[in-house]
Amino acid sequence: MQDEMMQVPPSDLQTEQAVLGAVLLGQPFESISELVSEYDFYLSKHQKVFAAMRRLWVRNEAIDVLAVSDEVERVGGLDIVGGRAGIAELLVGASKV
């Protein structure tokens, strides 16, 4: 019976939000990217946001809500992350920790 049960990888969605929100609030992306990659995030929307942050960082551009929203929209997937509001909500997640 246990073999039939779906295995769910461990995840902590609040921590994922806090990490992304911390970058949006000014935590240096480089210090975060040394610890995690986009594949460490359980939710695909968090993976997309982190990947957008990485692309901005590589181009030496600002990483803020507007820039990340524009980058996610540029490559497609703004609807997957919950739109611009979904990205802005990450700030709330960061403030709860």
Coordinates of N, CA and C in Angstrom, one line a residue:
M1 N 0.8 -1.2 0.0 CA 0.0 0.0 0.0 C 0.9 1.3 0.0
Q2 N 1.9 1.2 0.8 CA 2.8 2.4 0.8 C 3.4 2.7 -0.5
D3 N 3.8 1.7 -1.3 CA 4.3 1.9 -2.6 C 3.4 2.7 -3.5
E4 N 2.1 2.5 -3.3 CA 1.1 3.2 -4.1 C 1.0 4.7 -3.7
M5 N 1.4 5.0 -2.5 CA 1.3 6.4 -2.1 C 2.3 7.3 -2.8
M6 N 1.8 8.5 -3.2 CA 2.7 9.4 -3.9 C 3.7 10.0 -2.9
Q7 N 5.0 10.0 -3.3 CA 6.0 10.6 -2.5 C 6.1 12.1 -2.9
V8 N 6.1 13.0 -1.9 CA 6.2 14.4 -2.1 C 7.6 14.8 -1.6
P9 N 8.4 15.5 -2.4 CA 9.7 15.9 -1.9 C 9.5 16.9 -0.8
P10 N 10.5 17.0 0.1 CA 10.3 17.9 1.2 C 10.4 19.4 0.6
S11 N 9.6 20.2 1.2 CA 9.5 21.6 0.8 C 9.0 22.5 1.9
D12 N 9.5 23.7 1.9 CA 9.0 24.7 2.8 C 8.7 26.0 2.0
L13 N 7.5 26.1 1.7 CA 7.1 27.2 0.8 C 7.3 28.6 1.4
Q14 N 7.2 28.7 2.7 CA 7.4 30.0 3.4 C 8.9 30.3 3.3
T15 N 9.8 29.3 3.4 CA 11.2 29.6 3.2 C 11.5 30.0 1.8
E16 N 10.9 29.3 0.8 CA 11.1 29.7 -0.6 C 10.7 31.2 -0.8
Q17 N 9.5 31.5 -0.3 CA 9.1 32.9 -0.4 C 10.0 33.9 0.3
A18 N 10.5 33.5 1.4 CA 11.4 34.4 2.2 C 12.7 34.6 1.5
V19 N 13.2 33.6 0.9 CA 14.5 33.7 0.1 C 14.3 34.6 -1.1
L20 N 13.3 34.4 -1.8 CA 13.0 35.3 -3.0 C 12.7 36.7 -2.6
G21 N 11.9 36.8 -1.5 CA 11.6 38.2 -1.0 C 12.8 38.9 -0.5
A22 N 13.7 38.2 0.1 CA 14.9 38.8 0.6 C 15.7 39.4 -0.5
V23 N 15.8 38.7 -1.6 CA 16.5 39.3 -2.8 C 15.8 40.5 -3.3
L24 N 14.5 40.5 -3.3 CA 13.7 41.6 -3.8 C 13.9 42.8 -2.9
L25 N 14.2 42.5 -1.6 CA 14.4 43.6 -0.6 C 15.8 44.1 -0.5
G26 N 16.7 43.5 -1.3 CA 18.1 44.0 -1.4 C 19.2 43.1 -0.9
Q27 N 18.8 41.9 -0.5 CA 19.9 40.9 -0.1 C 20.6 40.6 -1.4
P28 N 22.0 40.7 -1.4 CA 22.7 40.4 -2.6 C 22.4 39.0 -3.2
F29 N 22.1 39.0 -4.5 CA 21.8 37.8 -5.1 C 22.9 36.8 -5.1
E30 N 24.1 37.3 -5.2 CA 25.3 36.5 -5.2 C 25.4 35.6 -4.0
S31 N 25.1 36.2 -2.8 CA 25.2 35.4 -1.6 C 24.1 34.3 -1.5
I32 N 23.0 34.6 -2.1 CA 21.9 33.6 -2.2 C 22.2 32.5 -3.2
S33 N 22.7 32.9 -4.3 CA 23.0 31.9 -5.4 C 24.1 31.0 -5.1
E34 N 24.9 31.3 -4.1 CA 26.0 30.4 -3.7 C 25.4 29.3 -2.9
L35 N 24.2 29.5 -2.4 CA 23.6 28.4 -1.5 C 22.5 27.6 -2.2
V36 N 21.8 28.2 -3.1 CA 20.7 27.6 -3.8 C 20.7 27.8 -5.3
S37 N 20.0 27.0 -6.0 CA 19.8 27.2 -7.5 C 18.3 27.1 -7.7
E38 N 17.9 27.4 -8.9 CA 16.4 27.4 -9.2 C 15.8 26.1 -9.0
Y39 N 16.6 25.0 -9.1 CA 16.1 23.7 -9.0 C 15.9 23.2 -7.5
D40 N 16.4 24.1 -6.6 CA 16.1 23.8 -5.2 C 14.7 24.2 -4.7
F41 N 14.0 25.0 -5.6 CA 12.7 25.4 -5.3 C 11.7 24.4 -5.7
Y42 N 10.7 24.1 -4.8 CA 9.7 23.1 -5.1 C 8.7 23.6 -6.1
L43 N 8.2 24.9 -5.9 CA 7.2 25.4 -6.8 C 7.8 25.9 -8.1
S44 N 7.2 25.6 -9.3 CA 7.7 26.1 -10.5 C 7.7 27.6 -10.6
K45 N 6.7 28.2 -10.0 CA 6.7 29.7 -10.1 C 7.9 30.3 -9.3
H46 N 8.3 29.7 -8.3 CA 9.5 30.1 -7.5 C 10.8 29.9 -8.4
Q47 N 10.8 28.8 -9.1 CA 11.9 28.5 -10.0 C 12.0 29.5 -11.1
K48 N 10.9 29.9 -11.6 CA 10.9 30.9 -12.7 C 11.3 32.3 -12.2
V49 N 10.9 32.7 -11.0 CA 11.3 33.9 -10.4 C 12.8 33.9 -10.1
F50 N 13.3 32.8 -9.5 CA 14.8 32.7 -9.2 C 15.6 32.8 -10.5
A51 N 15.1 32.1 -11.6 CA 15.8 32.1 -12.9 C 15.9 33.5 -13.4
A52 N 14.8 34.2 -13.3 CA 14.7 35.6 -13.8 C 15.7 36.5 -13.0
M53 N 15.8 36.3 -11.7 CA 16.7 37.0 -10.9 C 18.2 36.7 -11.3
R54 N 18.4 35.5 -11.6 CA 19.8 35.1 -12.1 C 20.1 35.8 -13.4
R55 N 19.2 35.8 -14.3 CA 19.5 36.5 -15.6 C 19.7 38.0 -15.4
L56 N 19.0 38.6 -14.5 CA 19.2 40.0 -14.3 C 20.6 40.2 -13.6
W57 N 20.9 39.4 -12.7 CA 22.2 39.5 -12.0 C 23.4 39.3 -13.0
V58 N 23.2 38.3 -13.9 CA 24.3 38.1 -14.9 C 24.5 39.3 -15.8
R59 N 23.4 40.0 -16.1 CA 23.4 41.2 -16.9 C 23.7 42.5 -16.1
N60 N 24.0 42.3 -14.8 CA 24.3 43.4 -13.9 C 23.2 44.4 -13.8
E61 N 22.0 43.9 -13.8 CA 20.8 44.8 -13.7 C 20.2 44.7 -12.4
A62 N 19.4 45.7 -12.0 CA 18.8 45.8 -10.7 C 17.8 44.6 -10.6
I63 N 17.7 44.1 -9.4 CA 16.8 43.0 -9.1 C 15.7 43.5 -8.1
D64 N 14.6 43.9 -8.6 CA 13.5 44.4 -7.8 C 12.2 43.9 -8.4
V65 N 11.1 44.2 -7.8 CA 9.8 43.7 -8.2 C 9.5 44.0 -9.7
L66 N 9.8 45.2 -10.1 CA 9.5 45.6 -11.5 C 10.4 44.9 -12.5
A67 N 11.7 44.9 -12.2 CA 12.6 44.3 -13.1 C 12.4 42.8 -13.2
V68 N 12.1 42.1 -12.1 CA 11.8 40.7 -12.1 C 10.5 40.4 -12.9
S69 N 9.5 41.2 -12.6 CA 8.2 41.0 -13.4 C 8.5 41.2 -14.9
D70 N 9.2 42.2 -15.2 CA 9.5 42.4 -16.7 C 10.2 41.3 -17.3
E71 N 11.2 40.8 -16.5 CA 12.0 39.7 -17.0 C 11.2 38.4 -17.2
V72 N 10.4 38.1 -16.2 CA 9.5 36.9 -16.3 C 8.6 37.0 -17.5
E73 N 8.0 38.2 -17.7 CA 7.1 38.5 -18.8 C 7.9 38.4 -20.1
R74 N 9.1 38.8 -20.2 CA 9.9 38.8 -21.4 C 10.1 37.4 -21.9
V75 N 10.4 36.5 -21.0 CA 10.6 35.1 -21.4 C 9.4 34.2 -21.4
G76 N 8.3 34.8 -20.9 CA 7.0 34.1 -20.8 C 6.9 33.4 -19.5
G77 N 5.7 33.4 -19.0 CA 5.4 32.8 -17.7 C 4.9 33.7 -16.6
L78 N 4.6 34.9 -16.9 CA 4.1 35.8 -15.9 C 2.8 35.3 -15.3
D79 N 2.0 34.7 -16.1 CA 0.8 34.1 -15.6 C 1.0 33.0 -14.6
I80 N 2.1 32.2 -14.9 CA 2.4 31.1 -14.0 C 2.8 31.5 -12.6
V81 N 3.5 32.7 -12.5 CA 4.0 33.2 -11.2 C 2.9 34.0 -10.5
G82 N 1.7 34.1 -11.1 CA 0.7 34.9 -10.5 C 0.7 36.4 -10.9
G83 N 1.3 36.7 -12.0 CA 1.4 38.0 -12.5 C 2.3 38.9 -11.6
R84 N 2.2 40.2 -11.9 CA 3.1 41.1 -11.1 C 2.7 41.1 -9.6
A85 N 1.5 40.8 -9.3 CA 1.0 40.7 -7.9 C 1.6 39.5 -7.2
G86 N 1.8 38.4 -8.0 CA 2.4 37.2 -7.4 C 3.8 37.5 -7.0
I87 N 4.5 38.2 -7.8 CA 5.9 38.6 -7.5 C 6.0 39.5 -6.3
A88 N 5.1 40.5 -6.3 CA 5.1 41.4 -5.2 C 4.7 40.7 -3.9
E89 N 3.9 39.7 -3.9 CA 3.5 38.9 -2.7 C 4.8 38.3 -2.0
L90 N 5.8 38.1 -2.8 CA 7.0 37.5 -2.2 C 7.6 38.5 -1.1
L91 N 7.4 39.8 -1.3 CA 7.8 40.7 -0.2 C 7.1 40.4 1.1
V92 N 5.9 40.1 1.0 CA 5.1 39.8 2.2 C 5.7 38.5 2.9
G93 N 6.0 37.5 2.0 CA 6.6 36.3 2.6 C 7.9 36.6 3.3
A94 N 8.7 37.5 2.8 CA 10.0 37.8 3.4 C 9.8 38.6 4.7
S95 N 8.8 39.3 4.8 CA 8.6 40.1 6.0 C 8.0 39.3 7.2
K96 N 7.5 38.1 6.9 CA 6.9 37.2 7.9 C 8.0 36.4 8.6
V97 N 9.2 36.4 8.0 CA 10.3 35.5 8.7 C 11.1 36.4 9.6

